[in-house]
XYZ file of C-alpha atoms in Angstrom:
610
model
C -64.207 -21.436 15.218
C -66.937 -22.055 12.798
C -66.444 -24.298 10.128
C -67.965 -22.107 7.885
C -64.887 -20.304 7.720
C -62.265 -20.155 4.098
C -59.710 -22.752 5.442
C -56.576 -22.328 4.134
C -53.575 -24.676 2.706
C -49.956 -23.847 2.748
C -47.520 -26.306 1.717
C -44.550 -26.595 -0.600
C -42.104 -25.309 1.760
C -40.269 -25.289 5.749
C -42.745 -24.452 8.298
C -40.971 -22.184 10.913
C -43.145 -22.937 13.522
C -41.936 -21.248 16.660
C -43.149 -23.125 18.710
C -42.266 -24.302 22.097
C -40.256 -27.447 20.174
C -39.575 -24.761 17.435
C -40.124 -27.806 15.398
C -39.754 -27.410 11.261
C -42.742 -28.700 9.911
C -44.314 -29.028 6.465
C -46.655 -27.445 5.879
C -49.796 -25.039 7.954
C -54.487 -24.961 7.485
C -55.604 -21.258 8.543
C -59.463 -21.110 9.312
C -60.199 -17.101 9.286
C -57.495 -15.190 10.975
C -56.207 -17.866 12.661
C -53.569 -20.954 12.705
C -56.252 -23.968 12.871
C -52.857 -26.622 13.103
C -49.763 -27.549 11.592
C -47.428 -30.783 10.641
C -47.241 -33.323 7.997
C -48.179 -32.633 4.277
C -50.466 -35.791 4.724
C -52.240 -34.990 7.756
C -53.009 -30.479 6.824
C -54.450 -32.116 4.066
C -57.152 -33.897 4.853
C -57.626 -31.564 8.055
C -58.439 -28.314 5.126
C -60.727 -30.271 2.847
C -61.521 -30.673 -0.372
C -63.187 -27.011 -0.041
C -60.088 -25.030 1.161
C -57.340 -21.987 -0.830
C -54.103 -24.185 -1.513
C -50.915 -21.976 -1.753
C -47.640 -23.974 -3.035
C -44.821 -22.042 -2.317
C -42.607 -23.699 -4.178
C -39.423 -24.498 -1.747
C -39.771 -21.213 -0.448
C -39.670 -20.733 3.960
C -43.244 -19.826 5.764
C -41.959 -18.031 9.370
C -44.673 -16.081 11.936
C -44.713 -12.634 11.729
C -41.307 -10.816 13.221
C -41.796 -8.551 15.528
C -39.099 -5.262 15.808
C -39.789 -3.911 19.288
C -37.364 -0.711 18.538
C -38.223 0.353 14.905
C -39.453 4.146 14.483
C -41.072 3.086 12.210
C -43.691 6.304 11.943
C -40.444 8.223 13.313
C -38.851 7.241 9.628
C -41.863 7.261 7.258
C -42.542 10.913 8.784
C -39.295 11.999 7.500
C -39.387 10.830 4.427
C -43.370 10.867 3.810
C -42.747 14.570 1.911
C -38.904 13.794 1.327
C -37.050 13.741 -2.486
C -35.352 10.856 -1.893
C -32.228 10.932 -2.674
C -30.652 7.703 -0.906
C -29.903 6.374 -3.754
C -28.931 9.052 -5.954
C -26.106 8.537 -8.283
C -24.481 11.670 -8.627
C -25.294 16.017 -8.857
C -27.160 15.585 -11.879
C -29.508 13.311 -10.481
C -29.776 15.133 -7.762
C -30.526 18.292 -9.561
C -33.600 15.552 -11.112
C -34.801 14.766 -8.941
C -35.157 18.209 -7.337
C -36.116 19.826 -10.076
C -39.237 16.934 -10.872
C -40.279 18.130 -7.879
C -39.880 21.889 -8.098
C -42.126 21.579 -11.236
C -45.553 20.566 -9.198
C -44.208 22.882 -5.683
C -46.391 25.890 -5.905
C -43.055 28.821 -6.065
C -41.310 29.593 -2.805
C -41.855 26.435 -0.899
C -39.561 24.077 0.645
C -38.258 21.599 -1.548
C -37.054 19.055 1.646
C -34.985 16.723 0.532
C -33.612 13.056 2.779
C -29.724 12.083 2.652
C -27.544 10.920 0.726
C -27.261 6.882 0.919
C -28.122 4.455 3.260
C -30.014 5.784 6.298
C -29.399 6.180 9.200
C -25.470 5.122 9.763
C -24.462 6.200 6.339
C -21.462 4.391 6.419
C -21.500 1.411 3.567
C -22.728 4.905 1.028
C -22.577 8.386 2.058
C -22.927 11.801 -0.065
C -18.218 10.718 0.408
C -19.726 8.246 -1.960
C -20.511 10.651 -4.849
C -18.146 10.909 -8.192
C -18.098 14.391 -7.325
C -17.520 13.436 -3.683
C -19.384 16.151 -1.735
C -22.712 17.841 -1.432
C -23.917 20.406 -4.342
C -23.446 23.538 -3.170
C -25.547 26.308 -3.415
C -25.203 27.403 -7.511
C -25.640 23.854 -7.843
C -29.076 23.194 -6.143
C -30.344 26.715 -8.287
C -29.646 24.981 -11.807
C -32.298 22.910 -10.714
C -34.423 24.516 -8.013
C -33.947 28.415 -7.991
C -37.363 29.640 -6.676
C -37.579 27.506 -3.784
C -36.240 27.046 -0.469
C -34.245 23.492 -0.803
C -32.683 21.405 1.685
C -31.023 18.272 1.453
C -31.110 17.786 5.319
C -28.451 15.325 7.558
C -29.636 12.990 9.516
C -28.735 11.780 13.438
C -26.912 10.063 14.818
C -23.400 10.730 12.570
C -21.777 12.982 13.848
C -20.598 16.003 12.883
C -22.657 15.673 9.692
C -23.354 17.538 6.789
C -26.249 18.910 4.899
C -26.946 21.253 1.955
C -28.769 24.507 1.150
C -29.732 26.724 -1.861
C -29.291 30.378 -2.835
C -33.040 31.185 -1.810
C -33.177 28.617 1.189
C -29.990 30.855 2.949
C -32.525 33.807 1.785
C -34.910 33.003 3.858
C -33.777 31.707 7.017
C -32.060 34.554 7.105
C -28.153 33.956 6.468
C -25.594 36.240 4.321
C -22.004 36.633 4.672
C -22.543 38.517 7.810
C -22.573 34.967 9.517
C -20.268 33.575 11.841
C -17.636 30.582 10.240
C -18.464 28.779 13.851
C -21.426 28.984 15.637
C -22.672 26.619 18.071
C -21.214 23.634 16.736
C -22.219 24.305 13.478
C -19.585 24.977 10.608
C -20.314 27.424 8.048
C -18.761 26.785 4.697
C -17.930 30.049 2.784
C -16.094 30.777 -0.534
C -12.483 32.883 -1.364
C -14.923 35.517 -1.709
C -16.211 34.960 1.701
C -19.864 34.249 0.840
C -21.997 30.889 1.652
C -21.478 27.956 -0.206
C -24.635 26.668 1.486
C -22.772 24.070 3.127
C -23.462 23.702 6.758
C -21.698 20.695 8.522
C -20.946 19.911 12.366
C -24.323 19.934 14.570
C -26.873 19.993 11.773
C -28.725 16.814 12.135
C -32.840 17.034 11.859
C -33.167 15.152 15.209
C -30.601 14.588 18.263
C -29.304 17.771 17.738
C -28.426 20.175 21.230
C -27.435 23.219 18.919
C -29.590 25.707 19.871
C -28.866 27.809 17.124
C -28.992 25.351 14.453
C -32.515 24.141 16.404
C -34.420 27.737 16.518
C -32.753 28.809 13.557
C -33.509 26.178 11.766
C -35.508 23.075 12.694
C -38.108 25.096 14.087
C -38.358 27.190 11.335
C -38.926 24.929 8.089
C -39.512 21.455 10.177
C -43.069 22.120 11.373
C -44.909 18.774 11.763
C -48.651 18.702 11.776
C -50.737 15.955 12.641
C -52.150 15.181 9.619
C -47.347 14.477 8.531
C -47.935 11.939 11.564
C -50.704 10.205 10.058
C -48.288 9.898 6.564
C -45.712 8.832 8.730
C -47.830 6.314 10.537
C -48.990 4.680 7.203
C -45.729 5.273 5.395
C -44.606 2.702 8.113
C -46.533 0.605 7.807
C -45.576 0.158 4.391
C -41.803 -0.331 5.158
C -42.821 -3.637 8.265
C -44.707 -5.308 5.964
C -41.771 -4.672 2.940
C -39.428 -6.584 5.813
C -41.947 -9.599 6.787
C -42.849 -7.126 9.938
C -46.347 -7.601 11.657
C -46.142 -6.575 14.548
C -44.285 -4.033 15.955
C -43.008 -1.408 18.828
C -43.560 2.400 19.554
C -42.043 2.584 23.131
C -38.801 5.521 21.831
C -39.357 8.717 21.313
C -43.322 8.616 21.454
C -45.196 11.840 21.279
C -49.527 12.342 22.364
C -49.435 13.106 18.463
C -47.283 10.610 17.486
C -49.597 7.931 19.411
C -52.591 10.099 18.144
C -51.639 8.680 14.169
C -51.526 5.040 14.616
C -55.130 6.070 16.253
C -55.882 7.711 13.531
C -55.256 4.994 11.201
C -56.061 2.736 13.504
C -60.208 4.396 13.468
C -60.475 4.962 9.946
C -59.414 1.046 9.300
C -56.231 1.435 7.731
C -54.620 0.370 9.961
C -52.265 -3.138 8.871
C -50.141 -3.741 11.095
C -50.269 -4.797 14.822
C -48.484 -2.171 17.251
C -48.415 -1.083 21.191
C -46.957 2.929 21.665
C -46.201 3.457 24.901
C -45.304 7.453 26.070
C -42.318 8.623 26.589
C -42.895 11.491 29.461
C -39.377 13.595 28.574
C -39.263 14.677 24.501
C -35.094 15.036 23.727
C -35.645 13.469 20.167
C -36.740 16.772 18.347
C -35.865 19.227 20.428
C -33.178 18.021 22.622
C -35.382 18.639 25.731
C -35.441 22.625 25.726
C -38.801 22.812 26.795
C -39.351 20.357 29.895
C -39.554 21.373 33.306
C -40.734 19.269 36.120
C -43.593 19.792 36.297
C -44.401 18.896 32.260
C -43.171 16.093 33.217
C -45.740 14.915 36.003
C -47.809 15.901 33.776
C -47.128 12.900 31.231
C -47.282 10.509 34.365
C -50.517 11.241 34.531
C -51.599 11.381 30.873
C -49.831 8.276 29.759
C -51.764 6.326 32.361
C -54.766 7.876 30.702
C -53.904 5.995 27.222
C -53.481 3.297 28.019
C -55.697 0.365 26.415
C -54.369 -2.759 25.892
C -57.020 -5.565 24.388
C -57.811 -3.651 20.637
C -56.361 -6.050 18.534
C -54.039 -3.638 16.235
C -53.691 -0.635 18.416
C -52.392 -0.417 21.922
C -51.082 1.546 24.373
C -49.254 0.508 27.452
C -46.320 1.873 30.229
C -44.642 4.765 30.595
C -40.883 5.497 29.007
C -38.331 7.144 30.197
C -35.621 8.505 28.603
C -32.179 8.795 30.784
C -29.227 9.192 29.021
C -28.385 10.180 25.764
C -26.055 8.852 22.486
C -23.265 8.270 22.744
C -22.430 10.223 19.201
C -23.775 13.331 19.699
C -21.179 12.911 23.159
C -24.816 12.892 26.049
C -24.247 9.220 26.933
C -23.601 9.416 30.588
C -20.116 7.410 31.604
C -18.110 7.265 34.548
C -14.823 8.191 32.844
C -14.175 10.591 29.400
C -14.253 10.048 26.527
C -14.501 12.549 23.180
C -17.436 14.256 21.889
C -17.755 14.964 18.466
C -15.986 17.860 18.321
C -13.064 15.726 20.284
C -13.661 17.919 23.663
C -13.671 16.281 26.747
C -17.066 14.674 28.100
C -18.871 12.058 30.391
C -22.210 13.273 29.465
C -25.805 14.319 30.983
C -28.772 12.399 31.599
C -31.564 14.319 30.155
C -33.790 13.196 33.794
C -32.853 13.705 37.737
C -32.872 10.875 39.726
C -35.754 12.790 41.748
C -38.051 12.518 38.640
C -36.651 9.561 38.597
C -37.895 8.571 41.788
C -40.839 9.475 41.213
C -41.767 7.974 37.887
C -41.211 5.020 39.661
C -43.466 6.055 42.043
C -45.744 6.744 39.674
C -46.106 3.655 37.681
C -45.849 1.581 40.850
C -48.626 3.014 42.516
C -51.120 3.346 39.306
C -50.367 0.096 38.285
C -48.547 1.690 35.046
C -45.668 -0.237 33.514
C -42.046 1.767 32.836
C -39.773 1.496 30.119
C -37.070 2.183 31.461
C -34.152 4.038 28.394
C -30.808 3.736 29.821
C -27.796 3.863 27.451
C -24.345 3.393 30.156
C -23.628 1.837 32.944
C -24.256 4.863 34.892
C -27.783 5.002 34.349
C -28.673 1.660 34.712
C -26.260 2.309 38.447
C -27.984 4.770 39.078
C -31.400 3.815 38.646
C -30.868 -0.077 40.557
C -29.905 3.038 43.497
C -33.310 4.853 43.235
C -35.023 0.937 43.085
C -34.434 -0.560 45.777
C -36.622 1.442 48.658
C -39.685 0.033 46.752
C -38.728 -3.507 47.460
C -39.037 -4.276 50.038
C -43.321 -3.381 49.914
C -43.844 -4.115 45.999
C -44.069 -7.394 44.163
C -41.756 -5.176 41.526
C -41.612 -8.337 39.525
C -44.883 -9.338 39.246
C -45.006 -5.741 36.738
C -42.879 -7.487 34.103
C -41.079 -3.700 33.328
C -39.085 -3.267 30.216
C -35.295 -2.728 29.878
C -34.467 -0.799 26.790
C -31.480 0.127 24.835
C -28.703 -2.160 27.569
C -25.935 -0.515 25.063
C -23.549 -0.742 28.068
C -24.241 -2.864 30.879
C -22.341 -5.666 32.983
C -22.533 -9.124 34.107
C -24.015 -7.619 37.569
C -26.475 -5.908 36.588
C -28.028 -8.071 33.921
C -28.223 -10.769 36.883
C -29.762 -8.256 38.873
C -32.734 -7.474 36.551
C -33.179 -10.879 35.420
C -33.895 -11.812 38.843
C -36.076 -8.331 38.441
C -37.912 -10.502 36.357
C -37.627 -7.248 33.875
C -38.052 -7.695 29.809
C -34.401 -6.561 28.452
C -34.282 -4.810 24.466
C -31.443 -5.432 22.312
C -29.768 -4.678 18.882
C -27.150 -5.022 16.411
C -27.611 -1.692 15.674
C -25.329 -0.786 17.766
C -22.548 -3.090 17.321
C -23.243 -2.350 13.621
C -23.471 1.588 13.567
C -21.531 2.437 16.415
C -18.893 0.026 17.393
C -16.224 1.720 15.337
C -17.644 5.531 16.835
C -17.352 3.640 20.729
C -13.638 2.244 20.160
C -12.079 5.581 18.976
C -13.855 8.046 21.401
C -14.391 5.783 24.282
C -11.332 2.736 24.059
C -10.966 -0.703 23.275
C -11.600 -1.542 27.009
C -15.708 -0.979 26.313
C -16.558 -3.170 24.089
C -16.703 -5.910 26.993
C -19.652 -4.023 28.062
C -21.248 -3.475 24.459
C -24.519 -4.859 24.005
C -23.251 -8.835 25.555
C -26.210 -9.850 24.071
C -25.540 -13.898 24.808
C -25.161 -12.156 28.165
C -28.927 -11.670 28.925
C -29.547 -15.075 26.819
C -28.303 -16.601 29.268
C -28.804 -14.693 32.201
C -32.803 -16.625 31.337
C -33.751 -12.983 30.916
C -36.322 -12.338 28.141
C -34.907 -10.368 25.452
C -36.862 -9.089 22.504
C -34.681 -7.109 19.411
C -35.458 -4.472 17.230
C -33.340 -2.784 14.148
C -33.879 1.196 15.658
C -31.379 2.596 12.924
C -30.429 0.036 10.970
C -29.601 -1.741 8.698
C -33.283 -2.165 7.738
C -33.146 -5.874 7.289
C -33.935 -8.007 9.750
C -32.170 -10.836 8.561
C -29.151 -8.759 7.740
C -29.804 -8.603 11.521
C -30.081 -12.296 12.742
C -26.863 -12.161 10.577
C -24.823 -9.265 12.301
C -26.815 -11.508 15.971
C -23.387 -14.192 15.001
C -21.648 -12.298 12.785
C -21.545 -8.408 15.091
C -19.771 -6.917 12.502
C -18.195 -3.269 12.886
C -19.908 -1.669 9.362
C -17.373 0.328 8.938
C -14.109 -1.427 9.805
C -15.846 -5.084 10.002
C -14.410 -5.441 12.989
C -16.047 -8.436 14.542
C -17.294 -7.946 17.824
C -18.124 -12.129 18.194
C -17.828 -14.946 20.916
C -19.084 -16.480 23.885
C -21.995 -13.624 26.008
C -22.329 -11.856 22.459
C -22.513 -13.907 19.452
C -26.096 -16.167 19.791
C -27.249 -18.428 17.941
C -29.356 -17.779 14.782
C -32.644 -19.987 16.436
C -31.879 -17.656 19.451
C -32.111 -14.584 16.836
C -35.466 -15.756 15.149
C -36.273 -15.949 18.758
C -35.877 -12.160 19.849
C -37.420 -11.399 16.239
C -40.721 -13.482 17.618
C -41.810 -15.072 20.485
C -39.001 -13.411 22.770
C -41.205 -9.458 21.491
C -44.591 -11.466 21.642
C -43.847 -11.823 25.502
C -42.022 -7.957 26.087
C -44.703 -7.181 24.021
C -47.391 -8.677 26.696
C -49.064 -9.469 23.374
C -50.981 -12.814 23.392
C -51.356 -14.850 20.059
C -48.483 -13.673 17.922
C -45.051 -14.647 17.624
C -45.448 -17.748 16.568
C -47.478 -21.051 13.826
C -49.238 -22.363 16.251
C -52.798 -23.607 17.393
C -54.857 -20.612 17.853
C -52.768 -18.051 17.052
C -53.228 -15.051 14.734
C -52.253 -16.280 11.516
C -49.692 -13.417 10.713
C -47.041 -14.394 8.689
C -44.311 -13.717 6.170
C -43.348 -15.925 3.356
C -39.643 -15.806 2.157
C -37.050 -17.531 -0.392
C -34.956 -19.500 1.838
C -34.400 -20.882 5.185
C -32.912 -18.164 7.297
C -31.560 -21.073 9.970
C -30.494 -23.135 7.362
C -29.033 -20.960 4.198
C -25.144 -20.197 4.647
C -24.380 -16.917 7.039
C -22.931 -15.380 4.012
C -26.938 -15.381 1.586
C -28.565 -15.238 5.256
C -29.048 -10.679 4.880
C -29.891 -10.927 0.820
C -33.084 -13.022 1.899
C -36.091 -12.088 -0.095
C -39.506 -11.328 2.246
C -41.969 -12.966 -1.029
C -45.465 -12.160 0.903
C -46.124 -10.581 4.401
C -50.005 -11.336 5.953
C -51.479 -9.785 9.192
C -54.182 -12.109 9.878
C -55.031 -14.503 7.290
C -54.635 -11.372 4.721
C -51.652 -10.392 2.278
C -50.107 -7.378 2.950
C -47.903 -7.228 1.339
C -46.756 -8.924 -2.213
C -44.187 -10.112 -4.830
C -46.722 -11.116 -7.128
C -44.781 -15.123 -7.316
C -47.428 -17.127 -5.624
C -50.628 -17.758 -5.290
C -53.189 -14.717 -3.565
C -54.334 -16.116 -0.036
C -56.854 -13.550 -0.368
C -58.457 -12.551 -3.084
C -59.204 -8.595 -2.137
C -56.683 -6.894 -4.371
C -53.957 -4.915 -3.060
C -52.954 -0.791 -3.613
C -50.218 -0.815 -6.208
C -47.733 0.390 -3.540
C -48.269 -2.924 -1.363
C -47.295 -5.347 -4.502
C -44.037 -5.293 -5.772
C -42.270 -7.284 -8.468
C -38.679 -9.527 -7.347
C -35.987 -8.818 -9.319
C -35.328 -12.584 -9.928
C -36.211 -15.825 -11.916
C -40.149 -17.045 -10.780
C -39.431 -20.166 -9.338
C -37.174 -20.603 -6.669
C -36.567 -24.278 -6.159
C -33.005 -23.186 -7.373
C -29.659 -24.798 -7.149
C -28.734 -21.890 -4.810
C -32.317 -22.747 -2.215
C -31.748 -24.548 0.782
C -34.297 -26.047 2.384
C -35.386 -26.528 6.153
C -34.903 -30.198 7.047
C -38.716 -31.178 6.751
C -38.634 -29.834 3.299
C -40.551 -32.379 0.962
C -39.356 -30.690 -2.493
C -36.595 -32.419 -4.896
C -32.911 -30.280 -3.981
C-alpha cells in the first residue's frame, strides 16, 4: 500500500487481534482504511514512524469491530423512528408529557404512535407493569395529552398475550365503539362498568408476528403503512444503533423484503451507509402480515428476485441468497413440534409450518441449479427433520457442502441433527436471546424436557461447524450476550441453562461475534485485526476476555471505527480522523474520563500500571 496514506498508531491498552492464534498485543498500526500490523509497542512505534497519528487509549481495550448476524437493525429502527419513545417512561405524567410535546408539532388529526414502555423487545426486566400505576394510561388519561390526535401506545412482539392503549380519537378513527365485542379473534377489549371502551386492548395486539385477522385488518393495516422513506430512515437509525454498540457489520437475513433491501441500497448510493451489511431476501412475508398474501406462485417469483438481487463485491453493501422461513416462533404457538404444547391462550397446539414441503423442495432445487445461497430458518426438530428429508434426494447429484448454506435460529436442535449439518458444511447461526427472553416461556408451555435441545450452542461449537452469534430480540448489548453465553440465564426467573454442551467460553463467544460471523457472511477481511484486514475496530473501557463476569455486561463502547474512520465516539479519547462527526454520533460518557481506574482489568500484555 502507498506510503502516502496516513498511518495511525493505537496503543496504551490491550489489543485483541482475533488472529489465528487469538493473540493479545500491545499496539496496532493502521494505514488508511487497513490494518498494517499488530505487535509490541516498540515494534509498532518503529513501523508507524514519527509522522503518524498517535492514539493513546489510556488503558482501554481495542478489538475488532463486532459483527451481528441477526440484528433486525432496519426493522427495529423503522419501528422507532417516528414514534414517541416511552421505553424509559417513569409514570403516566411522564407519558402524557412526551405525547403532549409530540402533539404540539404534529398536524391535528395525524396519528401519534408511541413505543411500548420498558426494555425491548421482550419487556421482561422492565415493562408497563413497573410503572407506579401498574398499568398503561387509558383513553381518557391519554385524551388529556392529545385530544385532537389519535394516539396509540403499541405492543411489540414477541411477548404474547400483550397489551396496548389508545385514546378516544384513535377509537373514533378506527370505528371502535361500545358495540365492539369483548373478545374478537384473540383480542380482548376492555370496557368499564358502563360498557364503554377504556382504550385498553390485550391479547393478540402486537405489531408484528400477529395472526389475528381482526387486528391485522382493523388496526395494523389502517395505521401501520410504512413508506419506502420510513424503511430508509429505519436503516439510518439502525446503523447508528449498531455503531453505539460497537458493531461494524451485520447480516440482515431475516424478514427482509424488497423494499428493505432497497432502503439499504439507497443509503449506500447516497454515501450515508456507515456499516457493512449483507442482506438476503426472504421468500415469504410472515413477520408483518403473517403470510396472509402468500401464494405458491408468489413464492416462486421471489426465488428469481433473490437471484437477480445478488451482488457480493461492494465494500459496504452486499446481497446474497434466499431466506426460507419454515416455522413460527414459540410465543405465538406456531412453532412446529412433535408434542402438544400450549399457545398464548392455553389452547393445545403443535404449531404449523409457514411453507409446504413442496415449496421447500423447489427452493432447494432452485438454489442448487442457480448457485443461490440458501438461508434456512428452522425453529424446531420437526423443521430440521423435514428439511433433511427434502434435501436427501439431491445429495447424490450435488455437492451441497460446497454451497456453504446457513441454518439460522436453531432454537431446538438435537445432537444427531447438529452432526449431520456439520457434515454438510452448513454454517449455523445462534443467539443467547432465545434462552434469555424465551426460556421461561418454553419451560411453562412445553415442559422441562425441551430444555435438553434448547440452543445447544456448546454442542455446535464442539461439532466443528462454524457458528456465528447475533442479538435478535435482545438484549441490546453484545457484551451482555457474551456473559449470557456462559450463564445462559433466563431473564424472568434467573434460571441458568448452562453447563457442558450449552455454555461456551468467553473466547468462543467473541469468535461467534467476530471471525465466525465473517466466515458465515463469506466476507473476507473483516472480523479480526490482522495485516491487510479492514480497519474496523471498537475501543471499549475494559478487556471483555479478562474482566469479571459481573462486570462484562457493563462494558462501554468508547469508539467505533469503520475502515479507519470514526463512526461513533464518546469524546474521551483522541479522534482517529479529523472529519467532524454529526451530533448523533457523539455521546458523552457518564463517568470519569480516566480509564486507569481501580476496577480496570488489563489484558495479559497491557503495559499500563495497575
